mmCIF file with all atom_site columns, C-alpha atoms and ligand atoms in Angstrom:
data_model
loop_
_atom_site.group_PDB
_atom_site.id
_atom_site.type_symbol
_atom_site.label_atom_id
_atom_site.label_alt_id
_atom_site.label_comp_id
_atom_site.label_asym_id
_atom_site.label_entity_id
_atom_site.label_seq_id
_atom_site.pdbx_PDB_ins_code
_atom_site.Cartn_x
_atom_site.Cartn_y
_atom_site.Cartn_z
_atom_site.occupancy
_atom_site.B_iso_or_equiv
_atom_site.pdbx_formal_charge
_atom_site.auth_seq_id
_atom_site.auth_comp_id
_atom_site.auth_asym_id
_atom_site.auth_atom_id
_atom_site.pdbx_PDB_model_num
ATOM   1   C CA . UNK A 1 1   ? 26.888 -83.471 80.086 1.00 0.00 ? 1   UNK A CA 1
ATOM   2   C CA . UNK A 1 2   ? 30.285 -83.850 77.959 1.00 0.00 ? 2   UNK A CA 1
ATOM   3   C CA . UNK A 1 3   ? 28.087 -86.143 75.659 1.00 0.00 ? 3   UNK A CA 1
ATOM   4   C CA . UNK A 1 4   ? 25.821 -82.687 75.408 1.00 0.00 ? 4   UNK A CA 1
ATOM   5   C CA . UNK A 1 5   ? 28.850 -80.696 74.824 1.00 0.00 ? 5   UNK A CA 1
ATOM   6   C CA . UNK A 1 6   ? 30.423 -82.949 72.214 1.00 0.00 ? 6   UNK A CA 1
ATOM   7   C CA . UNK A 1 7   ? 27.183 -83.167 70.794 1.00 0.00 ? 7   UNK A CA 1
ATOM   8   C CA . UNK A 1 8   ? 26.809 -79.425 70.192 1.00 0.00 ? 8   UNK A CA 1
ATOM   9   C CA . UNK A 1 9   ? 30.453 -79.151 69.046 1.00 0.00 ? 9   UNK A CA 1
ATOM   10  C CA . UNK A 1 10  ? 29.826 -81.920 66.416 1.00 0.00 ? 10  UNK A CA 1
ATOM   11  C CA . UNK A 1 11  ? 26.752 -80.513 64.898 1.00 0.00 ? 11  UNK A CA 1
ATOM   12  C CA . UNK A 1 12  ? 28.094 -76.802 64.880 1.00 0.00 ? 12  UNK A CA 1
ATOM   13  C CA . UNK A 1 13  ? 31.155 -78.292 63.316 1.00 0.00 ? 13  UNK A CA 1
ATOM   14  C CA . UNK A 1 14  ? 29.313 -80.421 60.433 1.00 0.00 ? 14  UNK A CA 1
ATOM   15  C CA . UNK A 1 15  ? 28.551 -76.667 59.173 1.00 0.00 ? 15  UNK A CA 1
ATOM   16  C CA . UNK A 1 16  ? 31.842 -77.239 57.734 1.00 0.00 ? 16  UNK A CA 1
ATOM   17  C CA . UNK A 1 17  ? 32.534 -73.984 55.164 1.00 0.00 ? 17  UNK A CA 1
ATOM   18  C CA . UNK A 1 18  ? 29.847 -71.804 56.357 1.00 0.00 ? 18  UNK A CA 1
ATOM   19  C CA . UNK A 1 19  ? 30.773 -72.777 59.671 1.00 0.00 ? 19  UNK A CA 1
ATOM   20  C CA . UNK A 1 20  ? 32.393 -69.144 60.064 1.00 0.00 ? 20  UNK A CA 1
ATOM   21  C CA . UNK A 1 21  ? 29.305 -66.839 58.952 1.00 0.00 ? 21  UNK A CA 1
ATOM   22  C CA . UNK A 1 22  ? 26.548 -69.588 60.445 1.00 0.00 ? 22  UNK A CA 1
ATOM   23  C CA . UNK A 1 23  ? 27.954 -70.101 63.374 1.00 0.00 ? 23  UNK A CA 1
ATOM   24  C CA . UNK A 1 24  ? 26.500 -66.630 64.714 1.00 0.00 ? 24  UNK A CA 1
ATOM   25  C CA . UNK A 1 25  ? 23.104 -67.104 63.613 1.00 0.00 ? 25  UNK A CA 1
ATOM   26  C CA . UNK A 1 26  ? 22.808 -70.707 64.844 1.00 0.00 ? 26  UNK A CA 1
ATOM   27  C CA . UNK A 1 27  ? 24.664 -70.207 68.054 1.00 0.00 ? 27  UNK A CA 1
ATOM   28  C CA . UNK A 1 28  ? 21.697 -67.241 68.766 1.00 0.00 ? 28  UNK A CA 1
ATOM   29  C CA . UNK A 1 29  ? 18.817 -69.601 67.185 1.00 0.00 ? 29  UNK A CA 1
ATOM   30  C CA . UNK A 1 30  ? 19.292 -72.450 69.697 1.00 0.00 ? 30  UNK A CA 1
ATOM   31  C CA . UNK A 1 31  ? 20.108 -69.789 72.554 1.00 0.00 ? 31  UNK A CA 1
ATOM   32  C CA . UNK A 1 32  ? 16.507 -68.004 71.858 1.00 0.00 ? 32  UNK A CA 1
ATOM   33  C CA . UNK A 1 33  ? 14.765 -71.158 71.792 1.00 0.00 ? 33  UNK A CA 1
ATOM   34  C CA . UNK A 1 34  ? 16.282 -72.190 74.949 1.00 0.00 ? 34  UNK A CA 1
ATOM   35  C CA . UNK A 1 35  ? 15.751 -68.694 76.947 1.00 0.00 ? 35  UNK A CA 1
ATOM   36  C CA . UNK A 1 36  ? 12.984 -67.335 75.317 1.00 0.00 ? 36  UNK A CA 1
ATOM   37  C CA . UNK A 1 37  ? 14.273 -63.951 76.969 1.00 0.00 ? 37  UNK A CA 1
ATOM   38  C CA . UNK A 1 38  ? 16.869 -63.499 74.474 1.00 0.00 ? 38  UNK A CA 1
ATOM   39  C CA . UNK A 1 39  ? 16.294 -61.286 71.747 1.00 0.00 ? 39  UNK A CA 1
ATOM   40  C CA . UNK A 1 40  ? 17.342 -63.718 68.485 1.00 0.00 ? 40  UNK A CA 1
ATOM   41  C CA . UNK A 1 41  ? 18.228 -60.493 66.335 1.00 0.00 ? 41  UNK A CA 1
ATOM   42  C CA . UNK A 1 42  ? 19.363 -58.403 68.961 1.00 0.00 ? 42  UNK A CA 1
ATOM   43  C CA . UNK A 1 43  ? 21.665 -61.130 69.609 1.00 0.00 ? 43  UNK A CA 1
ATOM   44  C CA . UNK A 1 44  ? 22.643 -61.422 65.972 1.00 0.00 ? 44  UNK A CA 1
ATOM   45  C CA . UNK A 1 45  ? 23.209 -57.819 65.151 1.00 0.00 ? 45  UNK A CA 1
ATOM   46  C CA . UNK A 1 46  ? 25.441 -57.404 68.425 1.00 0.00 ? 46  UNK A CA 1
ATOM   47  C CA . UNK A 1 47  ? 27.908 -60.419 67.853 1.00 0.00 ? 47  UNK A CA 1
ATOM   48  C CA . UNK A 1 48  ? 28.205 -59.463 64.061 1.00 0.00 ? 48  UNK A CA 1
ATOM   49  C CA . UNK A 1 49  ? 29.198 -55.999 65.098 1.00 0.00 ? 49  UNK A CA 1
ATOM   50  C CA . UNK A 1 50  ? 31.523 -57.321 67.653 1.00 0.00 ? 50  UNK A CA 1
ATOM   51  C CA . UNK A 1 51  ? 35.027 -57.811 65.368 1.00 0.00 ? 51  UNK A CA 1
ATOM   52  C CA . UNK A 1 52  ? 36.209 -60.316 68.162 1.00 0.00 ? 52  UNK A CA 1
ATOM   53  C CA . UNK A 1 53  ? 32.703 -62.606 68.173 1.00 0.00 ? 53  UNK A CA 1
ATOM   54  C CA . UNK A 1 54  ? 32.601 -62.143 64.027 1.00 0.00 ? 54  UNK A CA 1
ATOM   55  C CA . UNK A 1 55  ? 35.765 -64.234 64.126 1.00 0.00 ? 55  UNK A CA 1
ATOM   56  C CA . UNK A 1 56  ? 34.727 -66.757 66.494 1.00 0.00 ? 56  UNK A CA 1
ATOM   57  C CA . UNK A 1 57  ? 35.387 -70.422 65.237 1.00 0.00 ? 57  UNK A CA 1
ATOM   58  C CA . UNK A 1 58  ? 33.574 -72.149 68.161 1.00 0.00 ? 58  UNK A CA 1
ATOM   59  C CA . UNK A 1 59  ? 30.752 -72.056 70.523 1.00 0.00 ? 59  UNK A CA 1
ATOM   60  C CA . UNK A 1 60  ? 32.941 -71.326 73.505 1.00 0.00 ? 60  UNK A CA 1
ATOM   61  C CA . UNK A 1 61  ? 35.077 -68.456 71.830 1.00 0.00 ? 61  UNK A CA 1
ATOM   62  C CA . UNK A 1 62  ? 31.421 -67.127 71.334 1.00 0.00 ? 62  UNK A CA 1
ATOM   63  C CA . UNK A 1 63  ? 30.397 -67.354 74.592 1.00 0.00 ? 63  UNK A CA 1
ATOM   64  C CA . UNK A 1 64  ? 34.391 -65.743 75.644 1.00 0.00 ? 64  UNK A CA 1
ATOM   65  C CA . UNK A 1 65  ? 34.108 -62.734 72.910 1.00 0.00 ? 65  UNK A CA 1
ATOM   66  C CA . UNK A 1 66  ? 30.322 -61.881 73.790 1.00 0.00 ? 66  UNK A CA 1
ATOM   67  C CA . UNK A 1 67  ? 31.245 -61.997 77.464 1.00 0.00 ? 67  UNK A CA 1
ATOM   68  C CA . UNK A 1 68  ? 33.917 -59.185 76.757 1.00 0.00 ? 68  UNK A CA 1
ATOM   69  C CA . UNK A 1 69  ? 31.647 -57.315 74.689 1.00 0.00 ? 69  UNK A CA 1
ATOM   70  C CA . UNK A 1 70  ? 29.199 -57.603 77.872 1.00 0.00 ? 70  UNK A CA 1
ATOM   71  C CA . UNK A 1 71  ? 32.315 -56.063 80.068 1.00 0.00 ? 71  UNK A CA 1
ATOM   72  C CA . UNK A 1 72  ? 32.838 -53.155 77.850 1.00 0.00 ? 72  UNK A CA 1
ATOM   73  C CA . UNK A 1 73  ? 29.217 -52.096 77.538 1.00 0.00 ? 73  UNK A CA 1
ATOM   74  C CA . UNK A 1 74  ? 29.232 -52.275 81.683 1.00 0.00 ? 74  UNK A CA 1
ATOM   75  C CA . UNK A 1 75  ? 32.428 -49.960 81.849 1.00 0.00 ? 75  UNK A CA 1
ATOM   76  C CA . UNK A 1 76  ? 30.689 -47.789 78.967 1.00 0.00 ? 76  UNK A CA 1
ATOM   77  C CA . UNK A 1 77  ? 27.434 -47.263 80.709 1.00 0.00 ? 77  UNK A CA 1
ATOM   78  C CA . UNK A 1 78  ? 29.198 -46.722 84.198 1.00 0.00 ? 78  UNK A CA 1
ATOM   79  C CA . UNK A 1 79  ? 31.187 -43.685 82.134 1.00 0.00 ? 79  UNK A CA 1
ATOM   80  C CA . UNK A 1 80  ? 27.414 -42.495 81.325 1.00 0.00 ? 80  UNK A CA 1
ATOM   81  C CA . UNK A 1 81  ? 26.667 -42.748 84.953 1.00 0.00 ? 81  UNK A CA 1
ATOM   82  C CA . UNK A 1 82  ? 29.818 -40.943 86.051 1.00 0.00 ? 82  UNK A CA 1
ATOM   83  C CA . UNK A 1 83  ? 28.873 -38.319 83.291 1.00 0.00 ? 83  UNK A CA 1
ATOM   84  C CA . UNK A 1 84  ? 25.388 -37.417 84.532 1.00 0.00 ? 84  UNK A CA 1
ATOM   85  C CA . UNK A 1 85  ? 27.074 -37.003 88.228 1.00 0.00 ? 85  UNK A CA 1
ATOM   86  C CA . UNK A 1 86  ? 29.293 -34.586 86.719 1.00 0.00 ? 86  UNK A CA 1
ATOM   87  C CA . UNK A 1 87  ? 26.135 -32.692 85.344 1.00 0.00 ? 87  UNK A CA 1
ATOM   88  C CA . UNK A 1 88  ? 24.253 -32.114 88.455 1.00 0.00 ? 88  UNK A CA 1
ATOM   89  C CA . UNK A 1 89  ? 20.784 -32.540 86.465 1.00 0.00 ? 89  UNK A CA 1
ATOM   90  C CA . UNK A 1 90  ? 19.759 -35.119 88.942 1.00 0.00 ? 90  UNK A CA 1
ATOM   91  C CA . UNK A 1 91  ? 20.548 -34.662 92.398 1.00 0.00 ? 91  UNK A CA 1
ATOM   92  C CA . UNK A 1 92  ? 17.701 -35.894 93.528 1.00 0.00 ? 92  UNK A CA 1
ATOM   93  C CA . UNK A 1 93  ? 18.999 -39.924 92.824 1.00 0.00 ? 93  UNK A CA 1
ATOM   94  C CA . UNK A 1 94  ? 22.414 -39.762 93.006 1.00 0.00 ? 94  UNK A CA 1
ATOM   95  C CA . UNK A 1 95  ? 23.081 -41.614 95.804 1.00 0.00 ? 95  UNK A CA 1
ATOM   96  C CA . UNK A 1 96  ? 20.842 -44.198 93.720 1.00 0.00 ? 96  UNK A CA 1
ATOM   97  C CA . UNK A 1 97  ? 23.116 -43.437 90.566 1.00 0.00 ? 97  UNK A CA 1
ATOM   98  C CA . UNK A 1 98  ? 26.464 -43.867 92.885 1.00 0.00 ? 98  UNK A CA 1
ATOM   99  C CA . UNK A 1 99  ? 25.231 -47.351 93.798 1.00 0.00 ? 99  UNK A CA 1
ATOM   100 C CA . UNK A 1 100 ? 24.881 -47.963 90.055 1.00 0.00 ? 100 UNK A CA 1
ATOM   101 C CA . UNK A 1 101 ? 28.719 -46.902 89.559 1.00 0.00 ? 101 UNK A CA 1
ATOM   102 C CA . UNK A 1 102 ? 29.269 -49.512 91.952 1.00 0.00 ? 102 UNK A CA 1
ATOM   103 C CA . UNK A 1 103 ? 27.131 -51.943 91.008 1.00 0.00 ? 103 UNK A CA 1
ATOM   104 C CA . UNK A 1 104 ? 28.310 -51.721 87.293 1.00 0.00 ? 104 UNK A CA 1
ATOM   105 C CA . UNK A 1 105 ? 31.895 -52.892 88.630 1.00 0.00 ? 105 UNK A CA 1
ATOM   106 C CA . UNK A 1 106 ? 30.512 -55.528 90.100 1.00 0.00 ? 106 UNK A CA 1
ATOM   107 C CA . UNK A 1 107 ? 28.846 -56.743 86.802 1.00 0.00 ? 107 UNK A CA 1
ATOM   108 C CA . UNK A 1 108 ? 32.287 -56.798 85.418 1.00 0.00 ? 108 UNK A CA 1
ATOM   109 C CA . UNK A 1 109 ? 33.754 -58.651 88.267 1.00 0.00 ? 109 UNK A CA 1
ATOM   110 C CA . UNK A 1 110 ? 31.199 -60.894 88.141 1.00 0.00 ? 110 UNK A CA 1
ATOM   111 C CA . UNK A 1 111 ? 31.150 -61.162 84.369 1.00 0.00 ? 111 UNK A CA 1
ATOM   112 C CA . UNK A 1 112 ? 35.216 -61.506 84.795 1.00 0.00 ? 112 UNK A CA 1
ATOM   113 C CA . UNK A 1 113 ? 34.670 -64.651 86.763 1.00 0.00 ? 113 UNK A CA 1
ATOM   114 C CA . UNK A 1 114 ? 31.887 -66.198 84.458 1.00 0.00 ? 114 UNK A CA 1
ATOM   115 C CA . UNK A 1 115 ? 35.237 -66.179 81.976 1.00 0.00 ? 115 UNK A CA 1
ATOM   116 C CA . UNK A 1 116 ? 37.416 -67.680 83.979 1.00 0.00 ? 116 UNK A CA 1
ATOM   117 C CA . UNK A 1 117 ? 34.970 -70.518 84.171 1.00 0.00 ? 117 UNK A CA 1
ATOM   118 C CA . UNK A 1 118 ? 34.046 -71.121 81.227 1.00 0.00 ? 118 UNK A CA 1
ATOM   119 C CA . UNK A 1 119 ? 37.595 -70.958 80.161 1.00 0.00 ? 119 UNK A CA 1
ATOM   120 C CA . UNK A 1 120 ? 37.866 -74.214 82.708 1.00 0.00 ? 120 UNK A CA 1
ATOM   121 C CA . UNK A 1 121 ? 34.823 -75.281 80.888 1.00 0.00 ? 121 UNK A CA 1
ATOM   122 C CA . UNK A 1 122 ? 32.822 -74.842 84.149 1.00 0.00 ? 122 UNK A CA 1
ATOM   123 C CA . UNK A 1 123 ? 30.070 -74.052 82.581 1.00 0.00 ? 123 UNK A CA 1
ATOM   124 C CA . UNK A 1 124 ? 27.581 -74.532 85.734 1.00 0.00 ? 124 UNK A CA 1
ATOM   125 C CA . UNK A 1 125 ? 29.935 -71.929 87.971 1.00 0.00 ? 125 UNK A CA 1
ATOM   126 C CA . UNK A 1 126 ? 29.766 -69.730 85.168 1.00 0.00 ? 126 UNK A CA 1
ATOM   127 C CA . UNK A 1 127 ? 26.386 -69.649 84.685 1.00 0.00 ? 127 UNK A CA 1
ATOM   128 C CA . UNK A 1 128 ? 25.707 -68.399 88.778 1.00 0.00 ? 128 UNK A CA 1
ATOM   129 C CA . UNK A 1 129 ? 28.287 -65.591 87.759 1.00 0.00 ? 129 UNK A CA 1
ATOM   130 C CA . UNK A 1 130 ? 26.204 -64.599 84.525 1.00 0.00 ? 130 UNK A CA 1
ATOM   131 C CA . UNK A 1 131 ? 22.654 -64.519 86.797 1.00 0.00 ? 131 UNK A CA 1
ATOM   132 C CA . UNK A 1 132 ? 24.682 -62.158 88.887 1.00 0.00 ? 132 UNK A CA 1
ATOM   133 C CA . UNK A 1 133 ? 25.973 -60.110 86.415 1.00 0.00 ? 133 UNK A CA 1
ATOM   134 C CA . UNK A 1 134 ? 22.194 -60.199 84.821 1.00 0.00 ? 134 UNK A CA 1
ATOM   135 C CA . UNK A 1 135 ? 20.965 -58.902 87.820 1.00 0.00 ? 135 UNK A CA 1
ATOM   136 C CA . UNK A 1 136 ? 22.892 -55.524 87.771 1.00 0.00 ? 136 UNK A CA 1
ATOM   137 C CA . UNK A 1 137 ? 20.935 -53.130 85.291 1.00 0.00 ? 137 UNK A CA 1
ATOM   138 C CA . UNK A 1 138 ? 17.512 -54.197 86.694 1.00 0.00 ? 138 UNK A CA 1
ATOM   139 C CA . UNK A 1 139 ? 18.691 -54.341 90.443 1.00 0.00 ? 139 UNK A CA 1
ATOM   140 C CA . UNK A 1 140 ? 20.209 -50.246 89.042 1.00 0.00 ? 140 UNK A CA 1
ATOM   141 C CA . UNK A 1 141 ? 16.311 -49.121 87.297 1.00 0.00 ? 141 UNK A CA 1
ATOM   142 C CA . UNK A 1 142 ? 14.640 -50.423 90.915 1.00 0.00 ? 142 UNK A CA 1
ATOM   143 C CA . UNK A 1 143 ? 16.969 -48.318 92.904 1.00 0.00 ? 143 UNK A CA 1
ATOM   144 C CA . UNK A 1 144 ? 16.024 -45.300 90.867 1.00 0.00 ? 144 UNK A CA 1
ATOM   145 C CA . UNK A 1 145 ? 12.852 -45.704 90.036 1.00 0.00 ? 145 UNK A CA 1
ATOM   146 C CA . UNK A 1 146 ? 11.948 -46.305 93.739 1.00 0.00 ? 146 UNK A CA 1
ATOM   147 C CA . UNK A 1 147 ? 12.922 -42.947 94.857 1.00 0.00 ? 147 UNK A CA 1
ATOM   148 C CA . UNK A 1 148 ? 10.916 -39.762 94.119 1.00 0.00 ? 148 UNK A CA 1
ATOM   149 C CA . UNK A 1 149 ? 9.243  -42.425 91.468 1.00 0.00 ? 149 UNK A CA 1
ATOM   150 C CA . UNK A 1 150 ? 11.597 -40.748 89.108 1.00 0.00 ? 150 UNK A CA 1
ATOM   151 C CA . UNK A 1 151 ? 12.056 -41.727 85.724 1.00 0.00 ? 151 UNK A CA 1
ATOM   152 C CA . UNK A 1 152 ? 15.261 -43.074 85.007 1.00 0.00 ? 152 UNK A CA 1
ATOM   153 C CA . UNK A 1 153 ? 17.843 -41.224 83.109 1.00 0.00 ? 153 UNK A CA 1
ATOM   154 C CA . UNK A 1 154 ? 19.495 -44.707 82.204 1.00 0.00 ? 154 UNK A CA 1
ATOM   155 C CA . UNK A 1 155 ? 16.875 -46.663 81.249 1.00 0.00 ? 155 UNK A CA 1
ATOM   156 C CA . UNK A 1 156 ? 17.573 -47.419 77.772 1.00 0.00 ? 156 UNK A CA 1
ATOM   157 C CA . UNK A 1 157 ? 21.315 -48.175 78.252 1.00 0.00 ? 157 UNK A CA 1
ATOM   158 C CA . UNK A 1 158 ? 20.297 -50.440 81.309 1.00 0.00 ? 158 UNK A CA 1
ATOM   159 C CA . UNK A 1 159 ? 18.513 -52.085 78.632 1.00 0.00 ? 159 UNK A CA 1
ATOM   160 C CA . UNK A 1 160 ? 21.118 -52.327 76.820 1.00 0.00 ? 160 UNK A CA 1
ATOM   161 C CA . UNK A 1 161 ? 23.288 -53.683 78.865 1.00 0.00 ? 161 UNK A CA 1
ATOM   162 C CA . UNK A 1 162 ? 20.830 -56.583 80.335 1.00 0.00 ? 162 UNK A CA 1
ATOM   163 C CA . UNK A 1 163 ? 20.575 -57.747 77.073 1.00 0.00 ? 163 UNK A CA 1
ATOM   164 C CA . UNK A 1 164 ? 24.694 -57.609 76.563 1.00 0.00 ? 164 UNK A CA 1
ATOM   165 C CA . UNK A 1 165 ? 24.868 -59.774 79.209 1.00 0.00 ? 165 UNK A CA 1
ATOM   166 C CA . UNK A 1 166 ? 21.869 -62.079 78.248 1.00 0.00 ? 166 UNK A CA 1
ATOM   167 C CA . UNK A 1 167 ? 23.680 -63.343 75.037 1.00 0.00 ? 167 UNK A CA 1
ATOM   168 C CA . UNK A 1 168 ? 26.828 -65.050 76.723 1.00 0.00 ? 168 UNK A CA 1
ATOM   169 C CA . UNK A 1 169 ? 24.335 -65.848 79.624 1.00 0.00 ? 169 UNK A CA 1
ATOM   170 C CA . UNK A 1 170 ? 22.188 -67.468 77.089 1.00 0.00 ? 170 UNK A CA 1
ATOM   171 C CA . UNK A 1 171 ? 24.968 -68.829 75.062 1.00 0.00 ? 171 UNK A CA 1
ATOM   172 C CA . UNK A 1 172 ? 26.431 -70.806 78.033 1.00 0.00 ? 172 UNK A CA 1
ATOM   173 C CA . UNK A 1 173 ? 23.552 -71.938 79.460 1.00 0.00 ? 173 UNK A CA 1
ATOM   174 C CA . UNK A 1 174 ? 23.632 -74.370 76.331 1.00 0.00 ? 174 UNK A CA 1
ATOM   175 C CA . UNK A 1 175 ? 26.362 -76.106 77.408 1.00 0.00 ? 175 UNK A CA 1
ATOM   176 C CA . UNK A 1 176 ? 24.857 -76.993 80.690 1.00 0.00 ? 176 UNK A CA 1
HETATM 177 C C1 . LIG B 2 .   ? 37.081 -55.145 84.732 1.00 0.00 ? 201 LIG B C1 1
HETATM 178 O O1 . LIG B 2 .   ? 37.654 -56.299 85.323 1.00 0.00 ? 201 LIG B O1 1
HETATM 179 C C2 . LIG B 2 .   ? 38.984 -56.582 84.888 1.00 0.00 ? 201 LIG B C2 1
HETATM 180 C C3 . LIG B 2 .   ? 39.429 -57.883 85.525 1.00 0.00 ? 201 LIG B C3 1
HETATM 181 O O2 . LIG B 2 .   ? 39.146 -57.941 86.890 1.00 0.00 ? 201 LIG B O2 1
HETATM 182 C C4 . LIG B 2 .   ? 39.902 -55.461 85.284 1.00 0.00 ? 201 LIG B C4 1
HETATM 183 O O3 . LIG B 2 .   ? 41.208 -55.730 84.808 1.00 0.00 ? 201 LIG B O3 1
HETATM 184 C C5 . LIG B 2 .   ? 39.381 -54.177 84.654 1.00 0.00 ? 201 LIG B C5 1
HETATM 185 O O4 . LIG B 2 .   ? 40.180 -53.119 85.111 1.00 0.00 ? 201 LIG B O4 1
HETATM 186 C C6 . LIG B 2 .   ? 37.951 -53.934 85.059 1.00 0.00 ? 201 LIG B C6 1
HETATM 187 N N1 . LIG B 2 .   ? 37.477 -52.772 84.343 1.00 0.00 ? 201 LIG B N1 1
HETATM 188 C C7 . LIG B 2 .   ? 37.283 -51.625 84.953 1.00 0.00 ? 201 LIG B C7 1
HETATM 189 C C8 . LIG B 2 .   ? 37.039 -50.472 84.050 1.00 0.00 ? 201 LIG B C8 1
HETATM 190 O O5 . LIG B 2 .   ? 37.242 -51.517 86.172 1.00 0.00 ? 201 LIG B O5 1
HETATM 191 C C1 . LIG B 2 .   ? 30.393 -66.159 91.530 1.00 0.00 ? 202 LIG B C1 1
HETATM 192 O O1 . LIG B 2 .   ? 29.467 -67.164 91.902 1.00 0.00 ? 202 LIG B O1 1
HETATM 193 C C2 . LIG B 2 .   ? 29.737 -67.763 93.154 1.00 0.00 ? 202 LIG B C2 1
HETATM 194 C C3 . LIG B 2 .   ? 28.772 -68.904 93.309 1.00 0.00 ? 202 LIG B C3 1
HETATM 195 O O2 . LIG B 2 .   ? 27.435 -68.483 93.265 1.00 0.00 ? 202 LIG B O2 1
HETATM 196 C C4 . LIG B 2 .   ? 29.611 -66.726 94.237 1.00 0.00 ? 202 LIG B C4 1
HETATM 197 O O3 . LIG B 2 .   ? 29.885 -67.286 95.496 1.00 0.00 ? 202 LIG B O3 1
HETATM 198 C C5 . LIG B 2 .   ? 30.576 -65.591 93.972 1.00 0.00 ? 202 LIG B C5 1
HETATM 199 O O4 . LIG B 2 .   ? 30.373 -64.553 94.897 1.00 0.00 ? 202 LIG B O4 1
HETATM 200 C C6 . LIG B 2 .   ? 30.345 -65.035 92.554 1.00 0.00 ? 202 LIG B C6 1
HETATM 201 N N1 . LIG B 2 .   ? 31.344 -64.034 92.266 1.00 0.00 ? 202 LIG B N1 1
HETATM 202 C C7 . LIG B 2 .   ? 31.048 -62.940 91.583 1.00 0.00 ? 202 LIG B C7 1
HETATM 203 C C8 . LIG B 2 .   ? 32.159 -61.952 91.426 1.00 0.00 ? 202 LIG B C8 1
HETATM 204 O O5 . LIG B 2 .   ? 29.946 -62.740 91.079 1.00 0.00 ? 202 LIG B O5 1
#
């Protein structure tokens, strides 16, 4: 595996001068190929857009930066949640939109501890935290969309989010 990993570093690094603006686009190539899943432009325009992954020098501070901007949509979308409780407009689910609240903090404990692994390039630890986190917005929908067969009011930033967390998911489970 560290032959792997030194392999990856080498050929990302013989990008040399366009290593900076390249290293986005090929990072998110290799990722799509290896989880089909991932959406390669979705994955694209969201790290470009992300100041802190537009910087990024290596692989790793990719898969650090993305896993951040995965956190903050989490903590966005559970303010949405928390907003729509507020309204009243759907008291039919929200006992179902409570456990989202909740569930929401876990993705970003769980996301939290994906960092601290890959930080001690742990890359196999973190990837068991990332499948957790990854869980969270469809494990939220099912909750819903089981009771009263309601539509959900969340849907599209549950979306979102699942696909937040599928680029430093995706990302890391190169290094493995
Ligand atoms: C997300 O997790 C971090 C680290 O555990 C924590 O410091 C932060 O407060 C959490 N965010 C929210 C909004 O709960
Ligand atoms: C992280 O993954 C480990 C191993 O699967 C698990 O035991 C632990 O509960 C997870 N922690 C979080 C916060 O997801």
């Amino acid at each position: 595996m560290k032959f792997l990993v030194s392999l990856v570093m080498f050929s990302l690094l013989l990008n040399g001068f366009t290593f900076a603006q390249t290293l986005i686009q090929d990072s998110c190539k290799k990722a799509a190929v290896k989880v089909p899943d991932l959406d390669y432009n979705f994955c694209v325009d969201s790290l470009t857009q992300d100041p802190q992954s537009k910087t990024a020098t290596t692989l790793e501070g990719l898969i650090l930066s993305s896993t951040k901007n995965a956190e903050a949509k989490a903590m966005n979308v559970k303010g949405i949640v928390e907003q729509i409780l507020k309204g009243k407009k759907y008291e039919s689910i929200e006992a179902e939109l409570r456990d989202c609240v909740e569930f929401y903090d876990d993705a970003n404990d769980s996301l939290n501890t994906a960092l601290a692994s890959v930080r001690s390039q742990d890359y196999i630890t973190a990837n068991e935290n990332f499948s957790i986190a990854l869980d969270v917005p469809g494990n939220c929908e099912e909750e819903i969309k089981e009771r009263n067969k309601q539509h959900s009011p969340v849907s599209d930033e549950n979306n979102i989010l699942l696909q937040k967390i599928s680029i430093p998911c995706a990302l890391n489970y190169m290094l493995i």
